[in-house]
Amino acid sequence: MAETRRAGEGSGALAHCASTIFVSAFLLFLVQPLIARQILPWFGGSAAVWTLCLVFFQVVLLVGYFYADWLSRRPLRTQAIVHALLLLAACAMLPVIPDAAWKPTGQGDPATGVLAVLAATIGLPYLAVCTTGPLVQSWVARLHAGDAPRQAKVYRLFALSNLAALFALVVYPFVLEPVFALRAQAIAWSAGFGLFAVLAIVSVLAVARAKPSPVAAAIHAPAAVPASPLSWADQALWLMLSALGTVALLAVSAFITQDIASVPMLWIVPLALYLLSFVLCFDSDFWYRRWLFWPAVLVLAPVMGWYLNTPQRSLPIPAAIGLFCAGLFAICMVSNGELARARPGPARLTRFYLLLSLGGALGGIFAGVVAPHFFNGYWELPASLAAPGLILLWLVRGRQQWVWFGFALAVVVGFAAFLRMDAVAVSTNVFYASIAALACLAVLYTAWRARSWAAGAGLAGVLVSAIVAWLSIASVREADNRTMLRVRNFYGALRVEQFGIPGAPTASRRLMHGVISHGEQLQGAVQRRLPSTYYGPESGAGLALLTNRGASQRVGVIGLGVGTLAAFGRSGDTFRFYEINPRVTAAARSHFTYLADSAATVEIAQGDARLLMQQELEAHGSQRFDVIVVDAFSGDAIPMHLMTREAMALYRRHLLPTGVIAFHISNRHLALAPVVKRLAEDVGMQGVRIGFKPAPGNPTLEHASEYVLLTNDGRFLQDPVVRERGEAIDATGVATWTDDHSNLLAALQWTIKP
C-alpha cells in the first residue's frame, strides 16, 4: 500500500511539474514580442530596438540559468523558500505594462533607456519564468532518485518546454495579436504568470511529499560512485553546438527575409524549425539519426554556399526558401541531436542547461550585435554553413590518424585550386566538378586506408567547410562585379549596384536593401535630375507635389532612399527628410546626386521619424508642411508605428490645413490602402488611391507604384487630374490601427501581386 501511495504521489508530482514547465515556456515565448511591441513606438520602432530586446532576454536567460544551477545544489526546502520569494517579488511587478515615465525625452543614449524600461517592467517576471525549466527538471530528477532509467527521461521535459514555445509561436501572431489589444495581452499574460507561480509552488510541495523513502532508494540505487568532473572538452562542445544552432537560425532568418523574399511573417518558419529540432532531439533518441542528418548537412551546406555565390539567384523563390529552411533544419537537428547524445546525467542537468544558455547567448550576441558592426554582409551565414564540418572532425578526433592525412590533402587541393581559379580556361561548372571529384576520391581513399568510415566522415566535414569558405571568398572576389558599395549595420545590409558604363546617359545606379529597392538614378548629366522608380511626376508623390503648387513648398519625407523626391525641389522650397539608417544617408550623399543637384534647401534629420517629429513639435512647434510623404512600407517588416491613429495625429499637427499626406504603399504582400483609408476616416480626412503603371521600357526607370493621398483641401480633390486618376477605397470591416492594436495578418495578401 505504501509503495502504491508513493507511486501515485510521484505521478501527481510529475504531472504538476510538467504543467509548470509547459506554462512557463509558453509565457516565456509570449512575453518577448508582447513587451517589445509595447515599447517600440517609444524608441523609434527600429531594428536596433528589437536587437536590444533580444540581447536583454538572452542575458536574463543566462542569469536565470546561473541562478537555477546555484539553487539546485541546495536542499529542497531552501530551494522552495528562495524560489517562492523570487516568485512573490516578480508578482509585485505585475502587470507587465511599461510606465509612461520611462518614455524617452530625447536626451541620452536610447539603448540605455530600452534596457532600463525592460529591466523595470519585465526583469523579475522574466527571470522567474526562465529559471523554471531547469529548476523543475532538477526537482523531477530528485523525485526519481535511485531510478536511473526514469531519471534519464527527465530531458523529455526539455522537449516539452520547446513544444510549448512552438505552440506560443503559432498562437501569438495568428490568434492573440490580431484579436487582442496590447494592454489586454499584457493583463492576460500577467494573470497567466499568477497561475504559473501557483503551479511552481505546488510542484515543489508535491515533489517534497513524493520523495522516495531511503529504503526504496537504497534498493534501486546503484553502488555510490562519485560523479566524475566535467571535462573542458565536453563543455566546449556543448557551447559550440548551442551557439551553432542560434547563429544558423538568426543568419538564415535574416537572409531569406531580406535577400530572397520580403514576405511578412516568413521569419516564423525558420524559428518553428529550430524549436521543432529541440522537441524531436530531446523527446527521444529515435528521431536523431547520424546516418541521416550528417550527410544531409554535408550535402546541403555546399549547395547553400553555391546559391550565395550566384549573383542572379538562379533558383525560384519557393525553391530557395525551401533549400535554406531544409539546410537550417538539418543543421539544427545535428547540433541539438549531438547535444542530446552528449547530455550528462541528471546530477549535471542544470550545468548542462547553463552552458546551453551561454552558447545561445554568445551565438545571439555574435549574430545580432557583433556581426552588424564588423561585417559588410551576412557573413555569419557562410560561417554557420562551414562550422558543422569542423565540428564533425572534432567528434571523430583522435580515432583515426588518417583523418589528419585527409585534412592535409584537402587543404593542399583546395589551396591549389583557389590559386589557379582566375587562370582556369574551362567553364566554372567543369572546374568545380573536377574539384568535387578530387575531394570525393580523397574521402574514399582516406576511409579505405583507415578501414573506418569515421575517418572518411571527418575528412568529408573538413572538405565541406573548405568548399563553403571557398565559395564565400569567391563571391567577394568575383561573383558580383556591379556592386560599388556593400555596408551593413543594425538595420540590415545595403549595396549600391552599377548598371552600364559609369557616366553614360543610359547607365544607372541602384540602392538595394536585400531584395527591396530604395531608389535608382540615371547617370547622364540631364537624366540624373529626373525623378525615377516610384517617385515620377505621375506617381502619387508627384501628384501631391505638383498639384496646386504654391510659390514655395515645405515638404516632409519619411524615408530618404537615394533622395529622389529632392528632384522636385525649386529655389525657395525646403525638403526635410527623416531617415533612421545613417548608412542610407551616407550612400545617398556619396553615390547619388539627387540631394546635391536639388535647387531646394535639403535637410536630413537622422533618426526615427515619429520620435523626431514629436521632439520637434515639443521644442519648436509645427513644421507646417505643405506635403508629407510617408515612404516606409515596401518591405516585409513594416514600421507599423508610422501607420497608427497616434502617428496620424502627429502628422496632422505638422501639416498645414490645406496640406496633403501621401502614403507610399507599394507592397507585393500587404494590402495597406484600406488601413490608410480607415485612418483618414478616423481623423476626418478624405482619401483617394493613386495607382500608376508606366509603359514598358520607359527611359526614366519609373516603376509601378501605389499611393493613398489624404487631405481636407477641396481644391486639391477637385483638380481634374486627381478626379480622373483617384480611386475610391473600400475600408469595410477594417479596424483602425493604433499603438495598442494593429492587425498585420488581416492586411496580408495571400495572392501576391505580380
GROMACS .gro file of N, CA, C and O in nm, residues 476-563:
model
  352
  476VAL      N    1   3.302   3.718  -5.290
  476VAL     CA    2   3.353   3.853  -5.265
  476VAL      C    3   3.446   3.896  -5.377
  476VAL      O    4   3.443   4.010  -5.423
  477ARG      N    5   3.528   3.804  -5.427
  477ARG     CA    6   3.631   3.839  -5.525
  477ARG      C    7   3.575   3.863  -5.664
  477ARG      O    8   3.619   3.952  -5.736
  478GLU      N    9   3.477   3.778  -5.707
  478GLU     CA   10   3.444   3.784  -5.848
  478GLU      C   11   3.297   3.770  -5.882
  478GLU      O   12   3.258   3.791  -5.997
  479ALA      N   13   3.211   3.736  -5.785
  479ALA     CA   14   3.075   3.699  -5.822
  479ALA      C   15   2.987   3.817  -5.858
  479ALA      O   16   2.893   3.803  -5.934
  480ASP      N   17   3.014   3.934  -5.803
  480ASP     CA   18   2.921   4.045  -5.821
  480ASP      C   19   2.998   4.171  -5.860
  480ASP      O   20   3.021   4.259  -5.779
  481ASN      N   21   3.033   4.180  -5.986
  481ASN     CA   22   3.119   4.289  -6.032
  481ASN      C   23   3.049   4.424  -6.030
  481ASN      O   24   3.114   4.528  -6.030
  482ARG      N   25   2.916   4.426  -6.030
  482ARG     CA   26   2.847   4.554  -6.039
  482ARG      C   27   2.827   4.622  -5.903
  482ARG      O   28   2.778   4.734  -5.898
  483THR      N   29   2.863   4.556  -5.794
  483THR     CA   30   2.844   4.615  -5.662
  483THR      C   31   2.952   4.718  -5.633
  483THR      O   32   3.071   4.684  -5.629
  484MET      N   33   2.913   4.843  -5.614
  484MET     CA   34   3.007   4.950  -5.585
  484MET      C   35   3.027   4.970  -5.435
  484MET      O   36   3.132   5.017  -5.391
  485LEU      N   37   2.928   4.936  -5.358
  485LEU     CA   38   2.933   4.958  -5.214
  485LEU      C   39   2.855   4.848  -5.146
  485LEU      O   40   2.747   4.810  -5.190
  486ARG      N   41   2.911   4.795  -5.038
  486ARG     CA   42   2.842   4.696  -4.959
  486ARG      C   43   2.868   4.728  -4.812
  486ARG      O   44   2.982   4.722  -4.764
  487VAL      N   45   2.763   4.766  -4.738
  487VAL     CA   46   2.777   4.804  -4.598
  487VAL      C   47   2.665   4.739  -4.518
  487VAL      O   48   2.565   4.694  -4.574
  488ARG      N   49   2.682   4.739  -4.387
  488ARG     CA   50   2.583   4.675  -4.302
  488ARG      C   51   2.585   4.739  -4.164
  488ARG      O   52   2.690   4.783  -4.116
  489ASN      N   53   2.469   4.744  -4.101
  489ASN     CA   54   2.459   4.786  -3.961
  489ASN      C   55   2.334   4.722  -3.901
  489ASN      O   56   2.282   4.623  -3.954
  490PHE      N   57   2.284   4.777  -3.791
  490PHE     CA   58   2.167   4.720  -3.723
  490PHE      C   59   2.047   4.706  -3.817
  490PHE      O   60   1.964   4.617  -3.800
  491TYR      N   61   2.037   4.795  -3.914
  491TYR     CA   62   1.917   4.799  -3.997
  491TYR      C   63   1.924   4.708  -4.118
  491TYR      O   64   1.830   4.702  -4.197
  492GLY      N   65   2.032   4.636  -4.135
  492GLY     CA   66   2.045   4.542  -4.246
  492GLY      C   67   2.164   4.572  -4.334
  492GLY      O   68   2.245   4.661  -4.306
  493ALA      N   69   2.175   4.496  -4.442
  493ALA     CA   70   2.286   4.510  -4.536
  493ALA      C   71   2.241   4.589  -4.659
  493ALA      O   72   2.136   4.559  -4.718
  494LEU      N   73   2.319   4.688  -4.696
  494LEU     CA   74   2.290   4.771  -4.813
  494LEU      C   75   2.397   4.748  -4.919
  494LEU      O   76   2.512   4.718  -4.886
  495ARG      N   77   2.358   4.767  -5.044
  495ARG     CA   78   2.457   4.764  -5.151
  495ARG      C   79   2.415   4.861  -5.261
  495ARG      O   80   2.295   4.880  -5.286
  496VAL      N   81   2.513   4.924  -5.323
  496VAL     CA   82   2.491   5.012  -5.437
  496VAL      C   83   2.538   4.938  -5.561
  496VAL      O   84   2.653   4.893  -5.567
  497GLU      N   85   2.449   4.923  -5.659
  497GLU     CA   86   2.481   4.849  -5.780
  497GLU      C   87   2.492   4.945  -5.899
  497GLU      O   88   2.414   5.039  -5.911
  498GLN      N   89   2.589   4.919  -5.985
  498GLN     CA   90   2.613   4.999  -6.105
  498GLN      C   91   2.571   4.920  -6.228
  498GLN      O   92   2.610   4.804  -6.245
  499PHE      N   93   2.490   4.981  -6.315
  499PHE     CA   94   2.447   4.918  -6.439
  499PHE      C   95   2.495   5.003  -6.556
  499PHE      O   96   2.473   5.125  -6.558
  500GLY      N   97   2.561   4.941  -6.651
  500GLY     CA   98   2.612   5.014  -6.766
  500GLY      C   99   2.745   5.080  -6.735
  500GLY      O  100   2.801   5.069  -6.625
  501ILE      N  101   2.798   5.149  -6.833
  501ILE     CA  102   2.927   5.216  -6.819
  501ILE      C  103   2.909   5.344  -6.737
  501ILE      O  104   2.825   5.428  -6.771
  502PRO      N  105   2.983   5.361  -6.628
  502PRO     CA  106   2.965   5.482  -6.545
  502PRO      C  107   2.979   5.609  -6.627
  502PRO      O  108   3.071   5.624  -6.708
  503GLY      N  109   2.885   5.701  -6.610
  503GLY     CA  110   2.888   5.828  -6.681
  503GLY      C  111   2.809   5.830  -6.810
  503GLY      O  112   2.775   5.937  -6.862
  504ALA      N  113   2.776   5.712  -6.865
  504ALA     CA  114   2.698   5.707  -6.988
  504ALA      C  115   2.554   5.749  -6.960
  504ALA      O  116   2.503   5.727  -6.850
  505PRO      N  117   2.486   5.811  -7.057
  505PRO     CA  118   2.348   5.859  -7.033
  505PRO      C  119   2.253   5.749  -6.990
  505PRO      O  120   2.160   5.773  -6.914
  506THR      N  121   2.274   5.626  -7.039
  506THR     CA  122   2.183   5.516  -7.005
  506THR      C  123   2.228   5.437  -6.882
  506THR      O  124   2.156   5.346  -6.839
  507ALA      N  125   2.345   5.470  -6.829
  507ALA     CA  126   2.392   5.399  -6.709
  507ALA      C  127   2.309   5.442  -6.588
  507ALA      O  128   2.250   5.550  -6.585
  508SER      N  129   2.306   5.356  -6.487
  508SER     CA  130   2.228   5.388  -6.368
  508SER      C  131   2.291   5.323  -6.246
  508SER      O  132   2.372   5.231  -6.257
  509ARG      N  133   2.250   5.374  -6.130
  509ARG     CA  134   2.291   5.317  -6.001
  509ARG      C  135   2.166   5.291  -5.919
  509ARG      O  136   2.069   5.367  -5.925
  510ARG      N  137   2.172   5.185  -5.839
  510ARG     CA  138   2.056   5.146  -5.760
  510ARG      C  139   2.102   5.114  -5.617
  510ARG      O  140   2.205   5.052  -5.596
  511LEU      N  141   2.021   5.158  -5.521
  511LEU     CA  142   2.046   5.126  -5.379
  511LEU      C  143   1.950   5.015  -5.338
  511LEU      O  144   1.829   5.030  -5.347
  512MET      N  145   2.007   4.903  -5.290
  512MET     CA  146   1.928   4.787  -5.255
  512MET      C  147   1.946   4.752  -5.107
  512MET      O  148   2.056   4.760  -5.053
  513HIS      N  149   1.835   4.715  -5.045
  513HIS     CA  150   1.835   4.660  -4.910
  513HIS      C  151   1.777   4.520  -4.921
  513HIS      O  152   1.656   4.502  -4.920
  514GLY      N  153   1.864   4.420  -4.935
  514GLY     CA  154   1.817   4.286  -4.966
  514GLY      C  155   1.755   4.286  -5.105
  514GLY      O  156   1.819   4.321  -5.203
  515VAL      N  157   1.627   4.249  -5.114
  515VAL     CA  158   1.559   4.249  -5.243
  515VAL      C  159   1.472   4.373  -5.261
  515VAL      O  160   1.400   4.385  -5.361
  516ILE      N  161   1.479   4.469  -5.168
  516ILE     CA  162   1.399   4.591  -5.175
  516ILE      C  163   1.483   4.704  -5.233
  516ILE      O  164   1.593   4.731  -5.185
  517SER      N  165   1.429   4.770  -5.336
  517SER     CA  166   1.498   4.883  -5.397
  517SER      C  167   1.465   5.011  -5.321
  517SER      O  168   1.348   5.040  -5.294
  518HIS      N  169   1.568   5.087  -5.286
  518HIS     CA  170   1.550   5.217  -5.221
  518HIS      C  171   1.562   5.333  -5.319
  518HIS      O  172   1.566   5.448  -5.277
  519GLY      N  173   1.569   5.302  -5.447
  519GLY     CA  174   1.576   5.408  -5.547
  519GLY      C  175   1.685   5.382  -5.649
  519GLY      O  176   1.781   5.308  -5.624
  520GLU      N  177   1.669   5.445  -5.765
  520GLU     CA  178   1.765   5.427  -5.875
  520GLU      C  179   1.779   5.560  -5.948
  520GLU      O  180   1.682   5.636  -5.960
  521GLN      N  181   1.900   5.587  -5.998
  521GLN     CA  182   1.926   5.714  -6.065
  521GLN      C  183   2.005   5.692  -6.193
  521GLN      O  184   2.105   5.618  -6.194
  522LEU      N  185   1.959   5.756  -6.301
  522LEU     CA  186   2.035   5.756  -6.425
  522LEU      C  187   2.159   5.843  -6.409
  522LEU      O  188   2.163   5.933  -6.325
  523GLN      N  189   2.260   5.818  -6.493
  523GLN     CA  190   2.390   5.884  -6.474
  523GLN      C  191   2.417   5.998  -6.571
  523GLN      O  192   2.514   6.073  -6.551
  524GLY      N  193   2.337   6.014  -6.674
  524GLY     CA  194   2.362   6.122  -6.768
  524GLY      C  195   2.345   6.259  -6.703
  524GLY      O  196   2.273   6.275  -6.603
  525ALA      N  197   2.410   6.361  -6.759
  525ALA     CA  198   2.408   6.495  -6.699
  525ALA      C  199   2.266   6.550  -6.687
  525ALA      O  200   2.234   6.620  -6.591
  526VAL      N  201   2.181   6.522  -6.785
  526VAL     CA  202   2.042   6.567  -6.780
  526VAL      C  203   1.954   6.463  -6.711
  526VAL      O  204   1.871   6.496  -6.626
  527GLN      N  205   1.975   6.337  -6.748
  527GLN     CA  206   1.888   6.230  -6.698
  527GLN      C  207   1.896   6.215  -6.545
  527GLN      O  208   1.799   6.173  -6.482
  528ARG      N  209   2.010   6.246  -6.487
  528ARG     CA  210   2.025   6.222  -6.343
  528ARG      C  211   1.937   6.315  -6.259
  528ARG      O  212   1.918   6.290  -6.141
  529ARG      N  213   1.883   6.420  -6.319
  529ARG     CA  214   1.796   6.513  -6.246
  529ARG      C  215   1.648   6.474  -6.254
  529ARG      O  216   1.563   6.541  -6.196
  530LEU      N  217   1.619   6.365  -6.326
  530LEU     CA  218   1.480   6.324  -6.345
  530LEU      C  219   1.440   6.226  -6.234
  530LEU      O  220   1.511   6.128  -6.208
  531PRO      N  221   1.327   6.249  -6.168
  531PRO     CA  222   1.282   6.153  -6.066
  531PRO      C  223   1.245   6.020  -6.130
  531PRO      O  224   1.186   6.017  -6.239
  532SER      N  225   1.279   5.911  -6.065
  532SER     CA  226   1.260   5.778  -6.124
  532SER      C  227   1.193   5.685  -6.023
  532SER      O  228   1.143   5.727  -5.920
  533THR      N  229   1.194   5.557  -6.056
  533THR     CA  230   1.137   5.446  -5.977
  533THR      C  231   0.995   5.479  -5.933
  533THR      O  232   0.909   5.501  -6.016
  534TYR      N  233   0.969   5.483  -5.802
  534TYR     CA  234   0.833   5.501  -5.751
  534TYR      C  235   0.793   5.648  -5.735
  534TYR      O  236   0.686   5.676  -5.679
  535TYR      N  237   0.877   5.741  -5.783
  535TYR     CA  238   0.858   5.882  -5.747
  535TYR      C  239   0.851   5.974  -5.869
  535TYR      O  240   0.884   6.091  -5.860
  536GLY      N  241   0.808   5.921  -5.982
  536GLY     CA  242   0.800   6.003  -6.102
  536GLY      C  243   0.687   6.106  -6.094
  536GLY      O  244   0.606   6.106  -6.001
  537PRO      N  245   0.678   6.195  -6.192
  537PRO     CA  246   0.575   6.300  -6.191
  537PRO      C  247   0.433   6.247  -6.187
  537PRO      O  248   0.343   6.314  -6.136
  538GLU      N  249   0.409   6.126  -6.242
  538GLU     CA  250   0.274   6.071  -6.244
  538GLU      C  251   0.246   5.978  -6.127
  538GLU      O  252   0.137   5.921  -6.117
  539SER      N  253   0.343   5.960  -6.038
  539SER     CA  254   0.319   5.879  -5.918
  539SER      C  255   0.234   5.958  -5.820
  539SER      O  256   0.210   6.078  -5.836
  540GLY      N  257   0.187   5.893  -5.716
  540GLY     CA  258   0.110   5.962  -5.614
  540GLY      C  259   0.189   6.073  -5.549
  540GLY      O  260   0.135   6.182  -5.520
  541ALA      N  261   0.319   6.051  -5.525
  541ALA     CA  262   0.402   6.155  -5.466
  541ALA      C  263   0.417   6.273  -5.561
  541ALA      O  264   0.408   6.390  -5.519
  542GLY      N  265   0.439   6.244  -5.690
  542GLY     CA  266   0.449   6.352  -5.787
  542GLY      C  267   0.322   6.432  -5.797
  542GLY      O  268   0.324   6.556  -5.806
  543LEU      N  269   0.207   6.364  -5.791
  543LEU     CA  270   0.079   6.433  -5.797
  543LEU      C  271   0.060   6.524  -5.676
  543LEU      O  272   0.014   6.638  -5.688
  544ALA      N  273   0.097   6.475  -5.557
  544ALA     CA  274   0.084   6.555  -5.436
  544ALA      C  275   0.172   6.679  -5.441
  544ALA      O  276   0.133   6.787  -5.394
  545LEU      N  277   0.292   6.665  -5.499
  545LEU     CA  278   0.387   6.776  -5.500
  545LEU      C  279   0.359   6.878  -5.611
  545LEU      O  280   0.393   6.996  -5.597
  546LEU      N  281   0.296   6.834  -5.722
  546LEU     CA  282   0.280   6.922  -5.838
  546LEU      C  283   0.142   6.985  -5.849
  546LEU      O  284   0.124   7.083  -5.921
  547THR      N  285   0.042   6.929  -5.778
  547THR     CA  286  -0.094   6.981  -5.790
  547THR      C  287  -0.115   7.100  -5.696
  547THR      O  288  -0.080   7.093  -5.577
  548ASN      N  289  -0.171   7.207  -5.749
  548ASN     CA  290  -0.198   7.329  -5.670
  548ASN      C  291  -0.072   7.376  -5.597
  548ASN      O  292  -0.076   7.416  -5.481
  549ARG      N  293   0.037   7.375  -5.668
  549ARG     CA  294   0.166   7.408  -5.608
  549ARG      C  295   0.176   7.558  -5.584
  549ARG      O  296   0.151   7.638  -5.673
  550GLY      N  297   0.216   7.596  -5.464
  550GLY     CA  298   0.233   7.737  -5.433
  550GLY      C  299   0.368   7.789  -5.478
  550GLY      O  300   0.447   7.720  -5.542
  551ALA      N  301   0.394   7.916  -5.443
  551ALA     CA  302   0.521   7.978  -5.482
  551ALA      C  303   0.638   7.906  -5.419
  551ALA      O  304   0.747   7.900  -5.477
  552SER      N  305   0.619   7.854  -5.303
  552SER     CA  306   0.723   7.776  -5.236
  552SER      C  307   0.654   7.668  -5.155
  552SER      O  308   0.538   7.682  -5.115
  553GLN      N  309   0.726   7.561  -5.132
  553GLN     CA  310   0.671   7.448  -5.059
  553GLN      C  311   0.765   7.405  -4.948
  553GLN      O  312   0.888   7.413  -4.962
  554ARG      N  313   0.705   7.354  -4.843
  554ARG     CA  314   0.781   7.289  -4.737
  554ARG      C  315   0.733   7.144  -4.731
  554ARG      O  316   0.614   7.118  -4.707
  555VAL      N  317   0.825   7.051  -4.757
  555VAL     CA  318   0.788   6.910  -4.775
  555VAL      C  319   0.862   6.826  -4.671
  555VAL      O  320   0.984   6.840  -4.653
  556GLY      N  321   0.788   6.740  -4.604
  556GLY     CA  322   0.848   6.642  -4.514
  556GLY      C  323   0.842   6.504  -4.576
  556GLY      O  324   0.737   6.465  -4.629
  557VAL      N  325   0.952   6.430  -4.572
  557VAL     CA  326   0.959   6.297  -4.633
  557VAL      C  327   1.011   6.199  -4.529
  557VAL      O  328   1.122   6.216  -4.476
  558ILE      N  329   0.932   6.098  -4.499
  558ILE     CA  330   0.975   5.992  -4.406
  558ILE      C  331   1.032   5.878  -4.488
  558ILE      O  332   0.960   5.806  -4.556
  559GLY      N  333   1.163   5.865  -4.484
  559GLY     CA  334   1.234   5.767  -4.566
  559GLY      C  335   1.312   5.837  -4.676
  559GLY      O  336   1.253   5.893  -4.768
  560LEU      N  337   1.444   5.835  -4.667
  560LEU     CA  338   1.527   5.909  -4.763
  560LEU      C  339   1.547   5.833  -4.892
  560LEU      O  340   1.536   5.890  -5.002
  561GLY      N  341   1.578   5.702  -4.884
  561GLY     CA  342   1.618   5.629  -5.005
  561GLY      C  343   1.742   5.693  -5.065
  561GLY      O  344   1.839   5.722  -4.995
  562VAL      N  345   1.739   5.720  -5.195
  562VAL     CA  346   1.852   5.788  -5.259
  562VAL      C  347   1.823   5.938  -5.273
  562VAL      O  348   1.898   6.010  -5.339
  563GLY      N  349   1.714   5.985  -5.213
  563GLY     CA  350   1.681   6.127  -5.217
  563GLY      C  351   1.608   6.169  -5.343
  563GLY      O  352   1.612   6.287  -5.381
   0.00000   0.00000   0.00000
